[in-house]
Amino acid sequence: MTPRPVMLTDDEARVLREVWPLTLGHIIANPADGIQSLRNSCAHSGGGGWQRWIQGNRIHIEHHEWLPDVLADTCPDWCNDPEFWHTPDGKHINRWRRGDVLFEGSITLPRVQRWAESLPAELRARALVAWRTWPENTRDLDELARIVREALDAHCGAPAELTHYAGQIVGQEALW
Ligand SMILES: [Zn+2]
């Protein structure tokens, strides 16, 4: 029997959207195992204005402004990324700095687990196939990403505007 749907708050849903798709895919495929793995995973990660960390029983997400700090007229030798390291008018960004916090939220790991357990069994079965590498390797990360997107869109209740990937870029452009 599928447990009753877990109603997430908007903030909780937004936090879920910022968990790596691969991690969330694991949790959908096998809730208890995926949560255990998240709990044991690197405690702190992020970049480009995003931070994710586990503290106690919660996963926290913070999105802050990531502002060009020191600009230079000429590029250093290592510069090979036309997007990230330059302003729209082509100035090289030597350093970024942290600005204001744009979003912060958290959700407890047991709630993430209950949410995953309340998803339709059919979705979990598909996720299991896309996640599994043993006893048969059927891993398909594109399919897993689709399942994660489906789970979030149909069973999360918050707008899809802010995904980790889109957010990083869209959020960044908004700051220029
Ligand atoms: Zn450059």
Short mmCIF file of C-alpha atoms and ligand atoms in Angstrom, two decimals:
data_model
loop_
_atom_site.label_atom_id
_atom_site.label_comp_id
_atom_site.label_asym_id
_atom_site.label_seq_id
_atom_site.Cartn_x
_atom_site.Cartn_y
_atom_site.Cartn_z
CA MET A 1 0.00 0.00 0.00
CA THR A 2 1.28 3.43 -0.89
CA PRO A 3 1.38 5.75 2.13
CA ARG A 4 -0.62 8.96 2.05
CA PRO A 5 0.94 11.74 -0.02
CA VAL A 6 3.30 13.97 1.92
CA MET A 7 2.44 17.62 1.45
CA LEU A 8 5.60 19.66 1.33
CA THR A 9 5.77 23.35 2.08
CA ASP A 10 6.92 25.57 -0.78
CA ASP A 11 10.31 26.00 0.85
CA GLU A 12 10.73 22.27 1.41
CA ALA A 13 9.80 21.60 -2.20
CA ARG A 14 12.29 24.15 -3.36
CA VAL A 15 15.01 22.52 -1.27
CA LEU A 16 14.19 19.15 -2.84
CA ARG A 17 14.61 20.69 -6.26
CA GLU A 18 18.14 21.67 -5.34
CA VAL A 19 19.24 18.20 -4.26
CA TRP A 20 21.37 16.62 -6.97
CA PRO A 21 19.15 14.65 -9.40
CA LEU A 22 21.34 11.58 -9.03
CA THR A 23 20.94 11.64 -5.25
CA LEU A 24 17.22 12.22 -5.45
CA GLY A 25 16.95 9.46 -8.06
CA HIS A 26 18.60 7.07 -5.61
CA ILE A 27 16.17 8.14 -2.90
CA ILE A 28 13.17 7.60 -5.17
CA ALA A 29 14.48 4.17 -6.22
CA ASN A 30 15.19 3.04 -2.68
CA PRO A 31 14.11 5.59 -0.07
CA ALA A 32 15.79 4.17 3.03
CA ASP A 33 19.04 3.35 1.25
CA GLY A 34 19.13 6.66 -0.62
CA ILE A 35 18.59 8.67 2.55
CA GLN A 36 21.33 6.71 4.31
CA SER A 37 23.65 7.47 1.43
CA LEU A 38 22.74 11.16 1.48
CA ARG A 39 23.37 11.22 5.22
CA ASN A 40 26.82 9.75 4.71
CA SER A 41 27.67 11.83 1.66
CA CYS A 42 29.97 14.80 1.61
CA ALA A 43 28.69 17.12 4.27
CA HIS A 44 29.11 20.30 2.31
CA SER A 45 29.04 21.11 -1.38
CA GLY A 46 28.16 23.95 -3.66
CA GLY A 47 29.52 26.57 -6.00
CA GLY A 48 28.44 29.58 -7.99
CA GLY A 49 26.30 30.95 -5.21
CA TRP A 50 24.83 27.64 -4.01
CA GLN A 51 25.54 25.70 -0.86
CA ARG A 52 24.13 22.40 0.29
CA TRP A 53 24.91 20.74 3.56
CA ILE A 54 23.61 18.18 5.99
CA GLN A 55 23.31 19.21 9.59
CA GLY A 56 21.80 16.87 12.09
CA ASN A 57 18.68 15.47 10.53
CA ARG A 58 18.28 18.14 7.86
CA ILE A 59 19.49 19.03 4.46
CA HIS A 60 20.01 22.76 4.06
CA ILE A 61 20.18 24.77 0.87
CA GLU A 62 21.34 28.31 0.59
CA HIS A 63 21.42 30.44 -2.53
CA HIS A 64 23.22 33.72 -2.31
CA GLU A 65 24.27 36.36 -4.76
CA TRP A 66 27.55 35.58 -6.42
CA LEU A 67 28.98 38.83 -7.61
CA PRO A 68 31.96 39.71 -9.78
CA ASP A 69 34.43 41.30 -7.41
CA VAL A 70 37.69 42.02 -9.21
CA LEU A 71 37.67 42.66 -12.95
CA ALA A 72 40.67 42.67 -15.28
CA ASP A 73 41.13 43.88 -18.83
CA THR A 74 43.22 40.91 -19.92
CA CYS A 75 42.58 37.24 -19.33
CA PRO A 76 45.07 35.09 -17.41
CA ASP A 77 46.52 32.02 -19.15
CA TRP A 78 44.14 29.60 -17.45
CA CYS A 79 41.03 31.40 -18.64
CA ASN A 80 39.13 29.07 -20.93
CA ASP A 81 35.54 29.56 -19.88
CA PRO A 82 33.87 32.32 -21.87
CA GLU A 83 30.68 32.10 -19.80
CA PHE A 84 31.49 31.98 -16.15
CA TRP A 85 34.59 34.18 -15.99
CA HIS A 86 33.38 37.15 -18.00
CA THR A 87 30.92 39.96 -17.75
CA PRO A 88 28.56 40.42 -20.70
CA ASP A 89 30.85 43.14 -22.06
CA GLY A 90 33.83 40.81 -22.02
CA LYS A 91 35.73 41.88 -18.92
CA HIS A 92 37.55 39.07 -17.20
CA ILE A 93 36.35 38.33 -13.66
CA ASN A 94 39.32 37.65 -11.44
CA ARG A 95 37.35 36.97 -8.31
CA TRP A 96 33.76 36.52 -7.16
CA ARG A 97 32.32 37.47 -3.84
CA ARG A 98 29.32 36.40 -1.85
CA GLY A 99 26.39 38.85 -1.74
CA ASP A 100 23.01 38.74 -0.08
CA VAL A 101 21.19 35.51 0.67
CA LEU A 102 18.46 34.97 -1.93
CA PHE A 103 16.97 31.78 -0.55
CA GLU A 104 17.56 29.50 2.36
CA GLY A 105 15.56 26.50 3.36
CA SER A 106 15.81 23.02 4.78
CA ILE A 107 13.90 19.79 5.03
CA THR A 108 14.35 16.91 7.44
CA LEU A 109 15.68 13.68 5.99
CA PRO A 110 12.79 11.59 7.43
CA ARG A 111 10.37 13.87 5.56
CA VAL A 112 12.30 13.42 2.31
CA GLN A 113 12.10 9.68 2.90
CA ARG A 114 8.35 9.75 3.60
CA TRP A 115 7.84 11.88 0.48
CA ALA A 116 9.76 9.35 -1.62
CA GLU A 117 7.86 6.43 -0.06
CA SER A 118 4.55 8.08 -0.93
CA LEU A 119 5.35 8.29 -4.65
CA PRO A 120 3.51 5.88 -6.96
CA ALA A 121 4.99 2.38 -6.92
CA GLU A 122 5.30 2.50 -10.70
CA LEU A 123 7.60 5.52 -10.51
CA ARG A 124 9.76 3.82 -7.89
CA ALA A 125 9.98 0.67 -10.01
CA ARG A 126 11.20 2.69 -12.99
CA ALA A 127 13.68 4.56 -10.80
CA LEU A 128 15.03 1.29 -9.46
CA VAL A 129 15.76 0.05 -12.97
CA ALA A 130 17.40 3.35 -13.97
CA TRP A 131 19.48 3.45 -10.79
CA ARG A 132 20.57 -0.19 -10.45
CA THR A 133 24.04 -1.42 -11.35
CA TRP A 134 23.70 -4.80 -9.66
CA PRO A 135 22.89 -7.71 -10.12
CA GLU A 136 22.33 -6.38 -13.60
CA ASN A 137 23.61 -3.03 -14.76
CA THR A 138 20.56 -1.18 -16.06
CA ARG A 139 21.71 2.29 -14.99
CA ASP A 140 20.37 5.03 -17.20
CA LEU A 141 21.05 8.47 -15.81
CA ASP A 142 19.00 10.31 -18.45
CA GLU A 143 15.98 8.21 -17.57
CA LEU A 144 16.67 8.75 -13.87
CA ALA A 145 16.77 12.51 -14.38
CA ARG A 146 13.42 12.29 -16.21
CA ILE A 147 11.90 10.31 -13.33
CA VAL A 148 13.20 12.85 -10.80
CA ARG A 149 11.70 15.68 -12.84
CA GLU A 150 8.40 13.79 -13.08
CA ALA A 151 8.32 13.12 -9.35
CA LEU A 152 9.02 16.77 -8.57
CA ASP A 153 6.53 18.14 -11.08
CA ALA A 154 3.67 15.82 -10.21
CA HIS A 155 4.20 15.23 -6.52
CA CYS A 156 6.01 18.19 -5.09
CA GLY A 157 3.61 21.06 -5.38
CA ALA A 158 5.99 23.94 -6.05
CA PRO A 159 6.79 25.70 -9.32
CA ALA A 160 9.62 24.29 -11.37
CA GLU A 161 11.29 27.62 -11.89
CA LEU A 162 14.35 27.02 -9.78
CA THR A 163 16.33 23.92 -10.58
CA HIS A 164 19.94 23.68 -9.61
CA TYR A 165 21.16 23.99 -13.17
CA ALA A 166 18.75 26.62 -14.41
CA GLY A 167 18.94 28.52 -11.16
CA GLN A 168 22.66 28.85 -11.36
CA ILE A 169 22.49 30.45 -14.76
CA VAL A 170 19.22 32.35 -14.56
CA GLY A 171 20.01 33.58 -11.06
CA GLN A 172 23.38 34.71 -12.24
CA GLU A 173 22.11 36.70 -15.17
CA ALA A 174 19.66 38.48 -12.94
CA LEU A 175 22.56 39.88 -10.95
CA TRP A 176 24.39 41.71 -13.69
ZN ZN B 1 38.96 35.61 -19.22
#
